[in-house]
Amino acid sequence: KAQPLDAKILTPNGWTTMGELKLQDKVCTPDGSFALIKGIYPQGIKSTYKITFSDNASTECCDEHLWTVQTDWGRETGIYITKSLNEIAKDYIHNSGSLKYSIPSIEKIFYETTKLQLDPYLLGILIGDGSFRSSLKEPLKGNVILTTSDQEVIDRVNPILTKNNCLLHYKGKYHYSIIAPGKACTRPNYLNGELSSNPIKDSIMKLGLWNLRSEDKFIPKDYIFNSYENRIALLEGLIDSDGSVSNEGQLHYTTTSKKLVDNLNELIRSLGGKTTFWEQQGSFLGKDGRLCYQMNITLPNDIELKLISRKRARLTSNHRINKRYISKIEYIGEKEVQCILIDSINHLYITD
């Protein structure tokens, strides 16, 4: 029935807010497709509630908002029912303490292909195992550095670099500079629009990643909201670098960047998958280090990642995407709300 004007709504171009939507705008639906907005209906000021789910995701709506849910019986039969939040709030927790209502899983979303600044696999590798740092005195000087001991990564990266007139220059141990051979080194004033002689470095700068520390790295928006194939390639790069696969076949990712965790969570959900993450205090030489974020990743069984062989050998395809249950409903105040009507059979759209 209604959500606050600041509620986030997913569109083919990324997130917007309920208040910014217009007639004929497209929104994303749980089945992975898009639907046009056929009607927008302001509802004035109403009591608003925060709904939290079993994976700690949350959203807001009024108590008349309609939800398509399953109960225990529905999960056995595959049948969904529609209830208002007011109805759900009365019995969403069983007497035993278990949760009663689950919501539909989100299928793969097929965003349109848009031109990318840098190959998605290469970007994933560099976010994990790349360094974009320079000195404080000369913030634009230096090369992009890749650190890897995996020859398979090098073999996959080399053709990408060749297409960009670049190559890997061995620096020692597992360190490689990405250079543009035969071109003079320059020290451009990038902020004034000057480019270097290295197209990979230029791309990293344009994406806003240059000079970022590991704890500040992120996935640029254009890579999260892009074609299925480009998102898969990006994920393969991320897993081939800072990811791992357990003996049980569980995908895992470790990072010190909270923003990257949030980006990766959004990426996985757009592929129909699920994540869980937790914080862990890092250590270095016996002392406390940076705060780390550990993430488990579960993907639909029909997604096949082309990872380096030692990780691919452990990966299994028998994981189950767990349902998301309504775990908490709480009143948060009075807000201006509105509802939308979309041209899909079940009228469902994706919110935050």
Short mmCIF file of C-alpha atoms in Angstrom, two decimals:
data_model
loop_
_atom_site.label_atom_id
_atom_site.label_comp_id
_atom_site.label_asym_id
_atom_site.label_seq_id
_atom_site.Cartn_x
_atom_site.Cartn_y
_atom_site.Cartn_z
CA LYS A 1 0.00 0.00 0.00
CA ALA A 2 2.66 2.56 0.89
CA GLN A 3 6.33 3.16 1.64
CA PRO A 4 8.13 6.32 2.85
CA LEU A 5 9.33 8.74 0.17
CA ASP A 6 12.94 7.99 1.20
CA ALA A 7 12.55 4.19 0.81
CA LYS A 8 15.03 2.80 -1.73
CA ILE A 9 13.59 1.21 -4.88
CA LEU A 10 15.68 -0.79 -7.35
CA THR A 11 15.57 0.25 -11.01
CA PRO A 12 17.51 -0.92 -14.10
CA ASN A 13 19.90 2.00 -13.50
CA GLY A 14 20.44 1.38 -9.81
CA TRP A 15 18.75 2.56 -6.63
CA THR A 16 16.39 5.52 -6.45
CA THR A 17 13.83 6.54 -3.84
CA MET A 18 10.06 6.16 -3.73
CA GLY A 19 9.69 9.94 -3.85
CA GLU A 20 11.76 10.25 -7.03
CA LEU A 21 9.75 7.73 -9.07
CA LYS A 22 7.66 8.93 -12.02
CA LEU A 23 5.01 7.38 -14.23
CA GLN A 24 6.46 5.05 -16.88
CA ASP A 25 9.71 4.60 -14.90
CA LYS A 26 10.96 1.02 -14.79
CA VAL A 27 11.48 -0.85 -11.51
CA CYS A 28 13.05 -4.25 -10.88
CA THR A 29 10.87 -7.20 -9.93
CA PRO A 30 11.79 -10.33 -7.91
CA ASP A 31 11.63 -12.56 -11.00
CA GLY A 32 14.61 -10.69 -12.49
CA SER A 33 12.64 -8.62 -14.99
CA PHE A 34 11.46 -5.00 -15.08
CA ALA A 35 8.00 -3.43 -14.89
CA LEU A 36 6.60 0.00 -15.76
CA ILE A 37 4.99 2.20 -13.14
CA LYS A 38 1.32 2.67 -14.14
CA GLY A 39 0.18 4.66 -11.13
CA ILE A 40 1.58 6.74 -8.26
CA TYR A 41 -0.67 7.41 -5.26
CA PRO A 42 0.44 9.76 -2.44
CA GLN A 43 -0.92 8.61 0.92
CA GLY A 44 0.02 11.54 3.14
CA ILE A 45 1.50 11.10 6.62
CA LYS A 46 1.16 7.63 8.12
CA SER A 47 2.57 5.54 10.92
CA THR A 48 5.68 3.83 9.57
CA TYR A 49 7.31 0.57 10.60
CA LYS A 50 10.76 -0.94 10.12
CA ILE A 51 10.72 -4.56 8.98
CA THR A 52 13.91 -6.51 9.64
CA PHE A 53 14.62 -9.88 8.02
CA SER A 54 16.56 -12.92 9.12
CA ASP A 55 19.66 -11.81 7.16
CA ASN A 56 19.57 -8.37 8.88
CA ALA A 57 18.30 -6.60 5.74
CA SER A 58 15.49 -4.13 6.46
CA THR A 59 12.97 -1.82 4.85
CA GLU A 60 10.13 0.50 5.90
CA CYS A 61 6.41 0.68 5.12
CA CYS A 62 3.03 1.52 6.60
CA ASP A 63 0.91 -1.10 8.37
CA GLU A 64 -1.42 -1.42 5.35
CA HIS A 65 1.43 -2.38 3.01
CA LEU A 66 0.77 -5.72 1.33
CA TRP A 67 3.36 -8.48 1.46
CA THR A 68 3.49 -11.72 -0.54
CA VAL A 69 4.70 -14.34 1.93
CA GLN A 70 4.86 -18.06 2.65
CA THR A 71 4.08 -19.91 5.87
CA ASP A 72 5.31 -23.40 6.77
CA TRP A 73 2.48 -24.87 4.69
CA GLY A 74 3.28 -22.56 1.77
CA ARG A 75 6.94 -23.51 1.80
CA GLU A 76 5.91 -27.18 1.49
CA THR A 77 3.36 -26.60 -1.28
CA GLY A 78 4.97 -23.65 -3.08
CA ILE A 79 1.91 -21.47 -2.48
CA TYR A 80 2.18 -17.79 -1.54
CA ILE A 81 -0.40 -15.67 0.26
CA THR A 82 -0.80 -11.89 0.49
CA LYS A 83 -1.16 -10.19 3.86
CA SER A 84 -0.96 -6.67 5.20
CA LEU A 85 1.83 -5.79 7.60
CA ASN A 86 -0.83 -5.26 10.26
CA GLU A 87 -1.94 -8.88 9.86
CA ILE A 88 1.62 -10.21 9.77
CA ALA A 89 2.57 -8.29 12.93
CA LYS A 90 0.02 -10.26 14.96
CA ASP A 91 1.65 -13.67 14.53
CA TYR A 92 4.97 -13.49 12.68
CA ILE A 93 6.74 -15.34 15.50
CA HIS A 94 5.55 -18.81 16.50
CA ASN A 95 5.05 -19.64 20.16
CA SER A 96 8.20 -21.75 19.86
CA GLY A 97 10.16 -18.64 18.87
CA SER A 98 10.64 -19.68 15.23
CA LEU A 99 9.77 -17.26 12.43
CA LYS A 100 6.59 -17.79 10.44
CA TYR A 101 6.66 -15.66 7.27
CA SER A 102 9.24 -15.78 4.48
CA ILE A 103 9.32 -13.59 1.38
CA PRO A 104 10.07 -14.60 -2.24
CA SER A 105 13.71 -15.00 -3.22
CA ILE A 106 15.06 -12.59 -5.82
CA GLU A 107 16.02 -14.19 -9.11
CA LYS A 108 18.95 -13.08 -11.29
CA ILE A 109 18.46 -9.53 -12.51
CA PHE A 110 19.40 -8.97 -16.14
CA TYR A 111 20.55 -5.38 -16.35
CA GLU A 112 21.44 -3.90 -19.72
CA THR A 113 25.05 -3.98 -20.94
CA THR A 114 26.77 -0.62 -20.64
CA LYS A 115 30.29 0.32 -21.63
CA LEU A 116 32.85 -0.18 -18.87
CA GLN A 117 36.04 1.73 -18.20
CA LEU A 118 38.01 -1.44 -17.51
CA ASP A 119 37.54 -5.16 -18.14
CA PRO A 120 35.41 -6.51 -15.22
CA TYR A 121 37.64 -9.51 -14.46
CA LEU A 122 40.73 -7.30 -14.36
CA LEU A 123 38.98 -4.83 -12.08
CA GLY A 124 37.98 -7.65 -9.71
CA ILE A 125 41.57 -8.91 -9.60
CA LEU A 126 42.94 -5.42 -8.96
CA ILE A 127 40.41 -4.62 -6.23
CA GLY A 128 41.62 -7.74 -4.43
CA ASP A 129 45.32 -8.01 -5.29
CA GLY A 130 46.14 -4.65 -6.81
CA SER A 131 47.79 -1.56 -5.36
CA PHE A 132 46.94 1.93 -6.62
CA ARG A 133 49.02 3.90 -4.12
CA SER A 134 51.57 6.64 -4.73
CA SER A 135 53.59 8.96 -2.51
CA LEU A 136 51.99 11.83 -0.63
CA LYS A 137 54.39 14.28 -2.27
CA GLU A 138 53.54 13.09 -5.78
CA PRO A 139 50.00 11.66 -5.59
CA LEU A 140 49.73 11.02 -9.35
CA LYS A 141 53.08 9.29 -9.76
CA GLY A 142 53.46 5.51 -9.82
CA ASN A 143 52.05 2.45 -11.53
CA VAL A 144 49.27 0.01 -10.83
CA ILE A 145 50.83 -3.00 -9.06
CA LEU A 146 49.46 -6.55 -9.18
CA THR A 147 50.59 -9.06 -6.57
CA THR A 148 49.84 -12.71 -7.32
CA SER A 149 51.47 -16.12 -7.18
CA ASP A 150 48.90 -17.71 -9.49
CA GLN A 151 50.08 -18.25 -13.05
CA GLU A 152 46.47 -18.81 -14.13
CA VAL A 153 45.61 -15.28 -13.04
CA ILE A 154 48.55 -13.93 -15.03
CA ASP A 155 47.48 -15.99 -18.06
CA ARG A 156 43.95 -14.56 -17.92
CA VAL A 157 45.07 -10.98 -17.28
CA ASN A 158 47.74 -10.82 -19.99
CA PRO A 159 45.37 -10.85 -23.02
CA ILE A 160 43.26 -8.13 -21.37
CA LEU A 161 46.35 -5.97 -20.89
CA THR A 162 47.48 -6.61 -24.46
CA LYS A 163 44.17 -5.22 -25.75
CA ASN A 164 44.90 -2.08 -23.73
CA ASN A 165 48.49 -1.79 -25.02
CA CYS A 166 49.87 -2.69 -21.60
CA LEU A 167 51.82 -5.57 -20.09
CA LEU A 168 53.03 -6.97 -16.78
CA HIS A 169 56.56 -5.98 -15.77
CA TYR A 170 58.06 -8.35 -13.18
CA LYS A 171 59.37 -6.48 -10.13
CA GLY A 172 60.40 -9.39 -7.92
CA LYS A 173 58.75 -12.08 -5.78
CA TYR A 174 55.06 -11.93 -6.75
CA HIS A 175 54.90 -8.26 -7.70
CA TYR A 176 54.17 -6.95 -11.20
CA SER A 177 53.84 -3.40 -12.51
CA ILE A 178 51.25 -2.78 -15.20
CA ILE A 179 53.08 -0.65 -17.73
CA ALA A 180 52.59 0.75 -21.22
CA PRO A 181 55.84 -0.22 -23.01
CA GLY A 182 57.66 2.21 -25.24
CA LYS A 183 55.88 5.24 -23.87
CA ALA A 184 57.50 7.94 -21.85
CA CYS A 185 56.51 8.18 -18.22
CA THR A 186 54.50 11.29 -17.51
CA ARG A 187 53.29 13.06 -14.43
CA PRO A 188 49.89 14.35 -15.52
CA ASN A 189 47.72 16.79 -13.68
CA TYR A 190 44.79 14.40 -13.78
CA LEU A 191 42.49 16.76 -11.91
CA ASN A 192 42.82 19.18 -14.81
CA GLY A 193 41.95 16.51 -17.34
CA GLU A 194 45.43 15.37 -18.37
CA LEU A 195 46.01 11.68 -18.99
CA SER A 196 49.03 9.51 -18.33
CA SER A 197 50.59 7.22 -20.95
CA ASN A 198 49.08 4.18 -19.19
CA PRO A 199 45.43 3.42 -20.07
CA ILE A 200 45.00 1.01 -17.11
CA LYS A 201 46.16 3.65 -14.66
CA ASP A 202 43.93 6.20 -16.38
CA SER A 203 40.95 3.88 -15.94
CA ILE A 204 41.69 3.35 -12.25
CA MET A 205 41.83 7.12 -11.81
CA LYS A 206 38.57 7.71 -13.67
CA LEU A 207 36.87 5.09 -11.53
CA GLY A 208 37.91 6.95 -8.37
CA LEU A 209 40.12 4.14 -7.06
CA TRP A 210 43.56 5.73 -7.39
CA ASN A 211 45.40 6.25 -4.08
CA LEU A 212 42.80 4.33 -2.07
CA ARG A 213 43.92 2.10 0.76
CA SER A 214 42.62 -1.47 1.00
CA GLU A 215 40.06 -0.45 3.63
CA ASP A 216 38.65 2.22 1.27
CA LYS A 217 38.29 0.18 -1.94
CA PHE A 218 34.88 -0.24 -3.53
CA ILE A 219 33.13 -1.54 -6.65
CA PRO A 220 32.09 1.31 -8.97
CA LYS A 221 28.34 1.52 -9.54
CA ASP A 222 28.57 0.87 -13.30
CA TYR A 223 29.94 -2.62 -12.56
CA ILE A 224 27.18 -3.58 -10.12
CA PHE A 225 24.42 -2.47 -12.49
CA ASN A 226 25.62 -4.09 -15.69
CA SER A 227 25.01 -7.22 -17.72
CA TYR A 228 24.88 -10.65 -16.11
CA GLU A 229 28.07 -11.66 -17.96
CA ASN A 230 30.01 -8.60 -16.77
CA ARG A 231 28.92 -9.13 -13.17
CA ILE A 232 29.99 -12.77 -13.30
CA ALA A 233 33.42 -11.80 -14.70
CA LEU A 234 33.80 -9.19 -11.93
CA LEU A 235 32.92 -11.77 -9.28
CA GLU A 236 35.41 -14.24 -10.77
CA GLY A 237 38.16 -11.64 -10.46
CA LEU A 238 37.21 -10.86 -6.87
CA ILE A 239 37.18 -14.55 -5.88
CA ASP A 240 40.41 -15.37 -7.79
CA SER A 241 42.15 -12.64 -5.76
CA ASP A 242 40.82 -12.22 -2.21
CA GLY A 243 38.30 -15.05 -2.26
CA SER A 244 38.61 -18.66 -1.21
CA VAL A 245 36.67 -21.92 -1.36
CA SER A 246 36.45 -24.13 1.72
CA ASN A 247 36.87 -27.91 1.72
CA GLU A 248 33.07 -28.09 1.87
CA GLY A 249 32.75 -25.98 -1.30
CA GLN A 250 31.68 -22.73 0.42
CA LEU A 251 32.66 -19.50 -1.32
CA HIS A 252 34.29 -17.02 1.06
CA TYR A 253 35.61 -13.48 0.74
CA THR A 254 37.76 -11.42 3.10
CA THR A 255 38.30 -7.66 3.01
CA THR A 256 39.07 -4.74 5.30
CA SER A 257 36.66 -2.47 3.39
CA LYS A 258 33.11 -2.15 4.73
CA LYS A 259 32.07 -0.37 1.54
CA LEU A 260 33.37 -3.28 -0.54
CA VAL A 261 31.38 -5.72 1.63
CA ASP A 262 28.21 -3.72 0.97
CA ASN A 263 28.97 -3.58 -2.77
CA LEU A 264 29.68 -7.31 -2.95
CA ASN A 265 26.49 -8.08 -1.03
CA GLU A 266 24.52 -6.10 -3.61
CA LEU A 267 26.35 -7.81 -6.47
CA ILE A 268 25.59 -11.29 -5.12
CA ARG A 269 21.92 -10.51 -4.53
CA SER A 270 21.59 -9.25 -8.11
CA LEU A 271 22.76 -12.71 -9.21
CA GLY A 272 20.07 -14.42 -7.13
CA GLY A 273 22.50 -15.35 -4.37
CA LYS A 274 22.81 -14.76 -0.66
CA THR A 275 25.57 -13.57 1.67
CA THR A 276 26.28 -13.58 5.37
CA PHE A 277 29.13 -11.58 6.85
CA TRP A 278 30.70 -10.86 10.19
CA GLU A 279 33.44 -8.68 11.63
CA GLN A 280 36.75 -10.07 12.88
CA GLN A 281 39.69 -8.34 14.47
CA GLY A 282 42.73 -8.78 12.25
CA SER A 283 46.24 -9.29 13.55
CA PHE A 284 49.75 -8.60 12.30
CA LEU A 285 52.97 -9.83 13.93
CA GLY A 286 51.06 -10.73 17.08
CA LYS A 287 49.38 -7.32 17.36
CA ASP A 288 45.85 -6.19 16.60
CA GLY A 289 45.52 -5.10 12.99
CA ARG A 290 42.69 -3.66 10.95
CA LEU A 291 39.11 -4.79 11.37
CA CYS A 292 38.32 -7.47 8.76
CA TYR A 293 35.03 -8.45 7.22
CA GLN A 294 34.44 -12.13 6.50
CA MET A 295 31.72 -13.05 4.01
CA ASN A 296 30.18 -16.38 3.01
CA ILE A 297 28.64 -16.41 -0.46
CA THR A 298 25.96 -18.79 -1.74
CA LEU A 299 25.01 -18.71 -5.42
CA PRO A 300 22.22 -20.43 -7.34
CA ASN A 301 23.27 -23.88 -8.52
CA ASP A 302 23.05 -22.95 -12.20
CA ILE A 303 25.81 -20.33 -11.92
CA GLU A 304 29.18 -21.72 -12.93
CA LEU A 305 32.19 -19.59 -12.07
CA LYS A 306 35.36 -19.92 -14.16
CA LEU A 307 37.83 -19.69 -11.30
CA ILE A 308 41.48 -20.68 -11.17
CA SER A 309 41.74 -24.46 -10.96
CA ARG A 310 42.68 -24.85 -7.29
CA LYS A 311 39.56 -22.92 -6.25
CA ARG A 312 37.27 -24.33 -8.93
CA ALA A 313 38.14 -27.89 -7.85
CA ARG A 314 36.64 -27.28 -4.40
CA LEU A 315 33.55 -25.42 -5.55
CA THR A 316 30.31 -27.37 -5.28
CA SER A 317 26.89 -26.66 -6.77
CA ASN A 318 24.57 -28.18 -4.20
CA HIS A 319 24.00 -25.15 -2.02
CA ARG A 320 20.55 -24.06 -1.00
CA ILE A 321 19.51 -20.40 -1.01
CA ASN A 322 17.84 -20.00 2.36
CA LYS A 323 14.59 -18.07 2.65
CA ARG A 324 14.47 -14.60 4.17
CA TYR A 325 12.10 -14.44 7.13
CA ILE A 326 10.45 -11.45 8.76
CA SER A 327 12.17 -11.35 12.14
CA LYS A 328 11.22 -7.99 13.64
CA ILE A 329 8.58 -5.30 13.16
CA GLU A 330 8.95 -2.01 15.01
CA TYR A 331 7.23 1.38 14.89
CA ILE A 332 9.65 4.15 13.90
CA GLY A 333 7.43 7.23 13.62
CA GLU A 334 5.22 9.21 11.25
CA LYS A 335 6.39 9.67 7.65
CA GLU A 336 5.05 10.86 4.33
CA VAL A 337 4.34 7.80 2.21
CA GLN A 338 3.04 6.78 -1.19
CA CYS A 339 2.26 3.62 -3.12
CA ILE A 340 2.88 2.62 -6.73
CA LEU A 341 1.12 0.34 -9.20
CA ILE A 342 3.28 -1.58 -11.67
CA ASP A 343 2.32 -3.58 -14.74
CA SER A 344 3.35 -7.03 -13.49
CA ILE A 345 1.02 -9.89 -12.63
CA ASN A 346 1.91 -10.03 -8.94
CA HIS A 347 2.70 -6.28 -8.57
CA LEU A 348 5.90 -7.01 -6.64
CA TYR A 349 8.99 -4.79 -6.83
CA ILE A 350 12.38 -4.78 -5.10
CA THR A 351 12.98 -2.42 -2.21
CA ASP A 352 15.90 -2.15 0.18
#
